[in-house]
């Protein structure tokens, strides 16, 4: 890898800009995501910035179990984020639809629609876990630096497929977990 | 020789080679001082540099036609004019040749703001258009005060030459004019309490909502260069006269840093005002500084 690519790798790891999107969440994960940016957790030390426009973002943070109404919206916003990009699913809802499973208003989980790079399970996950997930996603972006975009097929292998959802409220089955189109990296809270 | 010195000023000091690292440094100071005021640690020292490099490596959405071409042109124009304004600042003693004058400097300082207005409208985003309209209203408000303050300094010295303005004798008129300029700088740099065009909780990123990748990197850089140019203008006005070059450079850097710190702390300590409050503030409250400054300048001129 030449010097420019190494610099690009390093910069991508150190400067993840987020766009936050709610796909029908109960607002619990949204509050925790905002908490991770507040002075107590101070995610800006990692260069994290919450951006208002998806055009500026590198990492799309999606909360919620993906309702039917929001499917087209998340696809549109994913298209608006310029590459290279990563998707972080925050909470158990986007991973498995959580307690809303089998609801007829849902079209989840998230990885039926978008290639998810990092799952941050929890109901809601702690801000520490969210920051860890964002850092992992920034690492994935850095790995993509050397490769030519688009590189949607480049995914980090799943660490442990059995623990896609570790919340106690969730009764998700193994079929739900294996329905993932793309393997993804785990972040344990 | 004259051409060499002019090029050296534009490209090395106080031009691009000096201004670009300082633009990143001032952007870092802005973010870091907000973080410290909020009891956080804040971004690492090299953060604006990393952001810039990362943005250069991102793709831009495909845009066709005149609009796509304009969206590439505006950020480049903003960067080059802001860089040119920094290059014109009379930091070093004169050595002949092209030096520009105050009118050119003011025009170059104004072009990035015009570019932002045009950029918002050419992006055709509703948020961009609202941001551009706000920037236009803001520009009309603060520029009256800003220009009156600068014109009062020029009128008191009977000249538009930058060299003469760099070595002003301290007077009450100069203090009034510098205060008026300092009050205008937050609006010129789009920071709190006048961060109306890029009010992120209201209109996302304002005029630059649709810009991505290298174009956004250029906007960030032009914002940093505007910081260097605007604070450098104040620093040259208030810097004492030094014959030694290194002392002049040191005074310029230290005073610029002081102004950046003052503006950043003000930004961190204040909340955003509404657009009508802002316009009223500039037209009713701040105008008095400018009017006092220009009347005292005219008075000094009649007495002399």
Coordinates of C-alpha atoms in Angstrom, one line a residue:
Chain A
X1 CA 0.0 0.0 0.0
X2 CA 1.4 3.3 -1.0
X3 CA 1.7 6.4 1.3
X4 CA -1.5 8.1 0.0
X5 CA -3.6 4.9 0.7
X6 CA -2.1 4.5 4.1
X7 CA -2.9 8.2 4.9
X8 CA -6.5 7.6 3.6
X9 CA -6.9 4.5 5.7
X10 CA -5.8 6.4 8.8
X11 CA -8.0 9.4 8.0
X12 CA -11.0 7.3 7.5
X13 CA -10.5 5.5 10.8
X14 CA -10.1 8.8 12.6
X15 CA -12.9 10.7 11.0
X16 CA -16.2 8.9 11.0
X17 CA -19.2 11.2 10.3
X18 CA -22.6 9.8 11.2
X19 CA -26.0 10.2 9.8
X20 CA -28.7 9.0 12.2
X21 CA -31.9 7.5 10.9
X22 CA -34.9 6.1 12.8
X23 CA -36.8 3.3 11.0
X24 CA -39.6 3.1 13.5
X25 CA -37.7 2.9 16.7
X26 CA -39.2 3.4 20.1
X27 CA -36.7 6.3 20.5
X28 CA -34.7 4.4 23.2
X29 CA -31.7 3.7 20.9
X30 CA -31.9 7.3 19.5
X31 CA -31.5 8.7 23.0
X32 CA -28.5 6.4 23.6
X33 CA -26.9 7.4 20.3
X34 CA -27.3 11.1 21.3
X35 CA -25.9 10.2 24.8
X36 CA -22.8 8.8 23.2
X37 CA -22.1 12.2 21.6
X38 CA -22.7 14.2 24.8
X39 CA -19.9 15.4 27.1
X40 CA -20.1 12.3 29.3
X41 CA -19.0 9.9 26.6
X42 CA -17.5 12.4 24.2
X43 CA -17.3 10.5 20.9
X44 CA -15.7 13.5 19.3
X45 CA -12.4 12.2 20.6
X46 CA -12.6 9.6 17.8
X47 CA -13.4 12.3 15.3
X48 CA -17.1 11.4 15.3
X49 CA -19.5 14.1 14.1
X50 CA -23.2 13.9 13.7
X51 CA -24.0 15.4 10.3
X52 CA -27.3 16.8 9.2
X53 CA -27.1 15.7 5.6
X54 CA -26.6 12.1 4.5
X55 CA -24.3 13.5 1.7
X56 CA -21.7 14.4 4.3
X57 CA -21.9 11.1 6.2
X58 CA -19.7 8.0 6.1
X59 CA -21.6 5.8 8.5
X60 CA -25.4 5.4 8.5
X61 CA -26.7 4.6 12.0
X62 CA -30.1 3.0 11.8
X63 CA -32.3 2.3 14.8
X64 CA -35.7 0.6 14.8
X65 CA -37.2 -2.6 13.4
X66 CA -37.8 -1.2 9.9
X67 CA -41.5 -0.5 9.4
X68 CA -43.1 -0.9 6.0
X69 CA -43.4 2.8 5.7
X70 CA -39.7 3.4 6.3
X71 CA -38.3 0.8 3.9
X72 CA -38.2 3.1 0.9
X73 CA -36.9 6.0 3.0
X74 CA -33.9 4.0 4.3
X75 CA -33.1 2.8 0.8
X76 CA -33.2 6.4 -0.4
X77 CA -31.0 7.7 2.4
X78 CA -28.6 4.8 1.9
X79 CA -28.3 5.8 -1.8
X80 CA -27.7 9.4 -0.8
X81 CA -24.7 8.6 1.4
X82 CA -21.6 8.8 -0.8
X83 CA -19.2 5.9 -0.9
X84 CA -17.3 4.4 0.8
X85 CA -19.9 4.0 3.4
X86 CA -20.9 1.7 6.3
X87 CA -24.1 0.8 8.0
X88 CA -24.4 0.4 11.8
X89 CA -27.6 -1.2 13.1
X90 CA -28.1 0.2 16.6
X91 CA -30.2 -1.9 19.0
X92 CA -31.8 -5.3 18.8
X93 CA -34.7 -4.1 16.6
X94 CA -32.8 -3.7 13.3
X95 CA -30.9 -7.0 14.0
X96 CA -33.9 -9.2 14.7
X97 CA -37.0 -6.9 14.9
X98 CA -36.9 -7.7 18.7
X99 CA -40.3 -7.8 20.5
X100 CA -42.0 -6.6 17.4
X101 CA -41.3 -9.9 15.6
X102 CA -44.1 -11.2 13.3
X103 CA -45.8 -7.8 13.3
X104 CA -47.6 -7.2 10.0
X105 CA -46.5 -3.6 10.0
X106 CA -42.9 -4.5 9.8
X107 CA -40.6 -5.4 6.9
X108 CA -37.5 -6.1 9.0
X109 CA -34.9 -7.0 10.0
X110 CA -32.6 -4.4 8.4
X111 CA -30.3 -6.7 6.6
X112 CA -33.1 -7.8 4.2
X113 CA -32.8 -4.3 2.7
X114 CA -29.3 -3.0 3.3
X115 CA -25.9 -4.6 3.7
X116 CA -25.3 -4.1 7.4
X117 CA -21.6 -3.9 8.6
X118 CA -21.9 -3.7 12.3
X119 CA -24.7 -4.8 14.7
X120 CA -24.8 -3.2 18.1
X121 CA -27.2 -5.4 20.0
X122 CA -29.0 -4.2 23.2
X123 CA -32.4 -2.9 24.1
X124 CA -31.2 -0.2 24.1
X125 CA -27.4 -0.7 23.8
X126 CA -25.2 1.3 26.2
X127 CA -23.5 4.4 24.7
X128 CA -20.1 2.7 25.2
X129 CA -21.3 -0.2 23.0
X130 CA -22.5 2.3 20.3
X131 CA -19.2 4.1 20.3
X132 CA -17.4 0.7 20.0
X133 CA -19.7 -0.2 17.1
X134 CA -18.9 3.1 15.3
X135 CA -15.2 2.6 15.9
X136 CA -15.5 -0.9 14.3
X137 CA -17.4 0.6 11.4
X138 CA -14.7 3.2 10.9
X139 CA -12.2 0.3 10.9
X140 CA -14.2 -1.4 8.1
X141 CA -14.2 1.9 6.1
X142 CA -10.4 2.1 6.5
X143 CA -10.1 -1.5 5.2
X144 CA -12.1 -0.4 2.1
X145 CA -9.7 2.6 1.5
X146 CA -7.3 0.5 -0.5
X147 CA -10.0 -0.9 -2.6
X148 CA -11.9 0.7 -5.4
X149 CA -15.4 1.8 -4.5
X150 CA -18.2 0.4 -4.9
X151 CA -17.2 -2.5 -2.7
X152 CA -20.6 -3.6 -1.2
X153 CA -19.5 -7.2 -1.4
X154 CA -16.5 -6.6 0.9
X155 CA -17.8 -7.5 4.4
X156 CA -16.0 -8.6 7.5
X157 CA -16.8 -12.2 8.4
X158 CA -19.2 -12.6 11.4
X159 CA -17.4 -13.3 14.6
X160 CA -20.1 -15.4 16.2
X161 CA -23.3 -15.9 14.3
X162 CA -25.2 -17.3 17.3
X163 CA -25.1 -14.1 19.2
X164 CA -26.7 -11.8 16.7
X165 CA -29.2 -10.8 19.4
X166 CA -28.3 -11.1 23.0
X167 CA -31.2 -9.2 24.6
X168 CA -33.4 -11.1 27.0
X169 CA -36.7 -9.8 25.8
X170 CA -36.2 -11.0 22.3
X171 CA -37.5 -14.5 21.3
X172 CA -35.9 -14.4 17.8
X173 CA -35.3 -17.8 16.2
X174 CA -32.3 -19.1 14.5
X175 CA -34.0 -18.7 11.1
X176 CA -34.3 -15.0 11.7
X177 CA -30.6 -14.7 12.4
X178 CA -29.6 -16.9 9.4
X179 CA -31.8 -14.8 7.1
X180 CA -29.0 -12.3 6.9
X181 CA -28.0 -11.9 3.3
X182 CA -24.6 -10.6 4.3
X183 CA -22.4 -11.6 7.2
X184 CA -21.5 -8.9 9.6
X185 CA -19.2 -8.1 12.5
X186 CA -20.4 -8.3 16.1
X187 CA -19.9 -5.8 18.8
X188 CA -20.5 -7.0 22.3
X189 CA -21.7 -4.4 24.8
Chain B
X1 CA 12.4 40.4 -8.1
X2 CA 9.0 42.0 -7.6
X3 CA 7.3 39.1 -9.3
X4 CA 9.2 36.7 -7.1
X5 CA 8.2 38.5 -3.9
X6 CA 4.6 38.8 -4.9
X7 CA 4.5 35.1 -5.7
X8 CA 6.3 34.2 -2.5
X9 CA 3.7 36.2 -0.6
X10 CA 0.8 34.5 -2.4
X11 CA 2.2 31.0 -2.2
X12 CA 4.4 30.9 1.0
X13 CA 3.8 33.6 3.6
X14 CA 1.2 34.7 4.4
X15 CA -0.2 32.8 1.4
X16 CA -1.1 29.2 0.9
X17 CA 1.8 27.3 2.5
X18 CA 1.2 29.2 5.7
X19 CA -2.5 29.7 5.5
X20 CA -3.6 26.1 4.8
X21 CA -2.1 24.5 8.0
X22 CA -3.2 27.5 10.0
X23 CA -6.8 27.1 8.6
X24 CA -6.8 23.5 9.9
X25 CA -5.3 24.7 13.2
X26 CA -7.9 27.4 13.6
X27 CA -10.7 24.9 12.8
X28 CA -9.3 22.7 15.5
X29 CA -9.1 25.5 18.0
X30 CA -12.7 26.3 17.3
X31 CA -13.8 22.7 18.0
X32 CA -11.4 22.2 20.9
X33 CA -12.5 25.3 22.7
X34 CA -16.2 24.4 22.4
X35 CA -15.2 20.9 23.8
X36 CA -13.3 22.4 26.7
X37 CA -16.1 24.8 27.5
X38 CA -18.5 21.8 27.7
X39 CA -16.1 19.8 29.9
X40 CA -15.1 17.4 27.2
X41 CA -11.7 16.4 25.8
X42 CA -12.6 17.1 22.2
X43 CA -11.1 16.2 18.9
X44 CA -7.4 15.4 18.4
X45 CA -5.0 18.0 17.1
X46 CA -4.9 16.7 13.5
X47 CA -8.7 16.2 13.2
X48 CA -9.4 18.9 10.5
X49 CA -6.6 17.4 8.5
X50 CA -8.0 13.9 8.8
X51 CA -11.4 15.2 7.8
X52 CA -10.0 16.9 4.8
X53 CA -8.1 13.9 3.6
X54 CA -11.1 11.6 4.2
X55 CA -13.4 13.9 2.2
X56 CA -11.0 13.9 -0.7
X57 CA -11.3 10.1 -0.9
X58 CA -15.1 10.1 -1.0
X59 CA -17.2 9.9 -4.2
X60 CA -19.5 12.6 -5.3
X61 CA -23.0 11.8 -6.7
X62 CA -23.2 12.1 -10.5
X63 CA -24.5 15.6 -11.5
X64 CA -25.0 16.6 -15.1
X65 CA -25.3 19.9 -16.9
X66 CA -24.6 23.5 -15.9
X67 CA -25.7 22.9 -12.4
X68 CA -23.2 20.1 -11.8
X69 CA -20.4 22.2 -13.3
X70 CA -21.4 25.2 -11.0
X71 CA -21.4 22.9 -8.0
X72 CA -17.8 22.0 -8.7
X73 CA -16.8 25.6 -9.4
X74 CA -18.2 27.4 -6.3
X75 CA -16.1 25.7 -3.7
X76 CA -12.9 26.1 -5.8
X77 CA -13.7 29.8 -6.3
X78 CA -14.3 30.2 -2.6
X79 CA -10.9 28.5 -1.7
X80 CA -8.9 30.5 -4.2
X81 CA -10.4 33.9 -3.2
X82 CA -10.0 33.2 0.5
X83 CA -6.4 32.1 -0.1
X84 CA -5.8 35.3 -2.2
X85 CA -7.2 37.4 0.6
X86 CA -4.8 35.9 3.1
X87 CA -1.9 36.4 0.6
X88 CA -2.7 40.1 0.4
X89 CA -2.5 40.8 4.1
X90 CA 0.3 43.3 4.8
X91 CA 2.1 41.2 7.4
X92 CA 5.6 41.7 6.1
X93 CA 7.2 45.1 5.4
X94 CA 6.7 46.3 1.8
X95 CA 9.2 45.4 -0.8
X96 CA 7.7 47.1 -3.9
X97 CA 5.8 45.5 -6.7
X98 CA 2.1 44.5 -6.7
X99 CA 0.6 44.8 -3.2
X100 CA -3.1 45.2 -3.9
X101 CA -5.1 47.6 -1.9
X102 CA -7.9 47.6 0.6
X103 CA -10.7 47.5 -2.0
X104 CA -9.2 44.3 -3.5
X105 CA -8.8 42.7 -0.1
X106 CA -12.4 43.5 0.8
X107 CA -13.7 42.2 -2.5
X108 CA -11.7 38.9 -2.0
X109 CA -13.1 38.6 1.5
X110 CA -16.6 39.0 0.2
X111 CA -16.4 36.5 -2.6
X112 CA -16.6 33.3 -0.5
X113 CA -19.8 34.5 1.1
X114 CA -21.2 35.2 -2.4
X115 CA -20.1 31.7 -3.5
X116 CA -22.0 30.1 -0.5
X117 CA -25.1 32.0 -1.5
X118 CA -24.8 30.9 -5.1
X119 CA -23.9 27.3 -4.1
X120 CA -27.1 26.9 -2.1
X121 CA -29.2 28.0 -5.0
X122 CA -27.4 25.9 -7.6
X123 CA -27.7 22.8 -5.4
X124 CA -31.6 23.1 -5.7
X125 CA -32.0 21.6 -2.3
X126 CA -34.8 23.3 -0.3
X127 CA -32.5 23.5 2.8
X128 CA -29.7 25.0 0.6
X129 CA -32.1 27.6 -0.7
X130 CA -33.2 28.6 2.8
X131 CA -29.6 28.7 4.0
X132 CA -28.6 30.9 1.0
X133 CA -31.5 33.3 1.7
X134 CA -30.4 33.5 5.3
X135 CA -26.8 34.1 4.3
X136 CA -27.9 36.9 1.9
X137 CA -29.9 38.6 4.6
X138 CA -27.1 38.2 7.1
X139 CA -24.5 39.5 4.6
X140 CA -26.6 42.7 3.9
X141 CA -26.8 43.3 7.6
X142 CA -23.3 42.8 8.8
X143 CA -21.5 44.2 5.7
X144 CA -22.9 47.7 6.3
X145 CA -21.2 47.8 9.7
X146 CA -18.0 46.0 8.5
X147 CA -17.5 48.2 5.5
X148 CA -18.2 51.4 7.4
X149 CA -15.6 50.4 10.1
X150 CA -13.0 49.7 7.4
X151 CA -13.8 52.8 5.4
X152 CA -13.4 54.9 8.6
X153 CA -9.9 53.5 9.1
X154 CA -9.1 54.2 5.5
X155 CA -10.6 57.7 5.6
X156 CA -8.6 58.7 8.7
X157 CA -5.4 57.7 6.9
X158 CA -6.3 59.3 3.6
X159 CA -5.4 56.1 1.7
X160 CA -6.5 52.7 0.6
X161 CA -2.9 51.3 0.6
X162 CA -2.6 48.3 2.8
X163 CA 0.9 49.1 3.8
X164 CA -0.2 52.4 5.5
X165 CA -3.1 50.6 7.2
X166 CA -0.8 48.1 8.7
X167 CA 1.0 50.7 10.9
X168 CA -1.9 52.7 12.3
X169 CA -1.3 54.9 15.3
X170 CA -3.5 53.9 18.3
X171 CA -6.5 56.1 18.5
X172 CA -10.0 55.9 19.9
X173 CA -11.3 55.7 16.3
X174 CA -9.2 52.6 15.7
X175 CA -10.5 50.9 18.8
X176 CA -14.1 51.7 17.8
X177 CA -13.5 50.4 14.3
X178 CA -11.8 47.2 15.6
X179 CA -14.7 46.6 18.0
X180 CA -17.2 47.0 15.1
X181 CA -15.2 44.6 12.9
X182 CA -14.9 42.0 15.8
X183 CA -18.7 42.1 16.2
X184 CA -19.1 41.4 12.5
X185 CA -16.7 38.5 12.4
X186 CA -19.0 35.8 13.9
X187 CA -21.6 36.6 11.2
X188 CA -18.9 36.5 8.5
X189 CA -17.6 33.1 9.8
X190 CA -21.0 31.7 10.4
X191 CA -20.4 30.8 14.0
X192 CA -22.6 31.3 17.0
X193 CA -24.5 33.5 17.9
X194 CA -25.0 34.2 14.1
X195 CA -24.6 30.7 12.7
X196 CA -27.9 31.1 10.8
X197 CA -26.9 29.9 7.3
X198 CA -25.6 26.6 8.5
X199 CA -28.0 26.1 11.5
X200 CA -27.7 22.3 11.7
X201 CA -30.8 21.8 14.0
X202 CA -33.0 23.7 11.7
X203 CA -31.9 23.4 8.1
X204 CA -29.3 20.6 8.2
X205 CA -26.1 22.1 6.7
X206 CA -27.7 25.0 4.9
X207 CA -26.2 25.9 1.5
X208 CA -23.7 23.0 1.6
X209 CA -26.3 20.3 2.3
X210 CA -26.0 18.7 -1.1
X211 CA -22.2 18.9 -1.4
X212 CA -20.2 15.8 -0.8
X213 CA -16.6 14.4 -1.0
X214 CA -13.9 16.7 -2.4
X215 CA -16.4 19.6 -2.9
X216 CA -17.2 19.5 0.8
X217 CA -13.5 19.3 1.6
X218 CA -13.0 22.5 -0.4
X219 CA -15.8 24.2 1.6
X220 CA -14.2 23.1 4.9
X221 CA -10.9 24.5 3.6
X222 CA -12.4 27.8 2.5
X223 CA -14.1 28.1 5.9
X224 CA -10.7 27.7 7.5
X225 CA -9.0 30.1 5.1
X226 CA -11.8 32.7 5.9
X227 CA -10.9 32.2 9.6
X228 CA -7.2 33.0 8.8
X229 CA -8.1 36.0 6.5
X230 CA -10.6 37.6 8.9
X231 CA -8.6 37.2 12.1
X232 CA -5.5 38.1 10.2
X233 CA -7.1 41.4 9.1
X234 CA -7.9 42.3 12.7
X235 CA -4.3 41.2 13.7
X236 CA -2.7 43.5 11.1
X237 CA -4.9 46.4 12.2
X238 CA -3.9 46.1 15.9
X239 CA -0.4 44.8 15.6
X240 CA 2.3 47.2 16.7
X241 CA 4.9 48.2 14.1
X242 CA 8.0 45.9 14.1
X243 CA 11.0 46.3 11.8
X244 CA 12.3 42.8 12.3
X245 CA 10.5 40.3 10.0
X246 CA 10.4 37.4 12.5
X247 CA 8.9 39.7 15.2
X248 CA 6.2 40.9 12.8
X249 CA 5.3 37.3 11.8
X250 CA 5.2 36.3 15.5
X251 CA 3.0 39.2 16.4
X252 CA 0.7 38.4 13.5
X253 CA 0.4 34.7 14.5
X254 CA -0.1 35.4 18.2
X255 CA -2.7 38.1 17.6
X256 CA -4.6 36.0 15.1
X257 CA -4.7 33.1 17.6
X258 CA -6.0 35.5 20.3
X259 CA -8.8 36.6 18.0
X260 CA -9.7 33.0 17.1
X261 CA -9.8 32.1 20.8
X262 CA -12.0 35.1 21.6
X263 CA -14.4 34.2 18.8
X264 CA -14.5 30.5 19.6
X265 CA -15.2 31.1 23.3
X266 CA -17.9 33.5 22.4
X267 CA -19.4 30.9 20.0
X268 CA -19.3 28.2 22.6
X269 CA -20.9 30.4 25.3
X270 CA -23.8 31.7 23.2
X271 CA -26.8 30.2 21.4
X272 CA -28.0 30.9 18.0
X273 CA -30.2 34.0 17.5
X274 CA -33.2 34.2 15.3
X275 CA -32.7 35.9 11.9
X276 CA -34.9 38.9 12.7
X277 CA -33.1 39.4 16.0
X278 CA -29.8 39.2 14.2
X279 CA -30.8 41.8 11.6
X280 CA -32.1 44.1 14.3
X281 CA -28.9 43.6 16.3
X282 CA -26.7 44.7 13.3
X283 CA -29.0 47.5 12.1
X284 CA -29.9 49.0 15.5
X285 CA -27.2 48.2 18.0
X286 CA -23.9 47.7 16.1
X287 CA -24.4 50.4 13.6
X288 CA -23.7 52.9 16.3
X289 CA -20.0 51.8 16.6
X290 CA -19.6 52.1 12.9
X291 CA -21.2 55.5 12.7
X292 CA -19.1 56.7 15.6
X293 CA -16.0 55.4 14.0
X294 CA -16.7 57.0 10.6
X295 CA -17.7 60.3 12.1
X296 CA -14.6 60.5 14.3
X297 CA -12.5 59.6 11.2
X298 CA -14.1 62.4 9.2
X299 CA -13.6 64.8 12.2
X300 CA -9.9 63.8 12.3
X301 CA -9.7 64.4 8.6
X302 CA -11.2 67.9 8.8
X303 CA -9.0 68.8 11.7
X304 CA -5.8 67.8 10.0

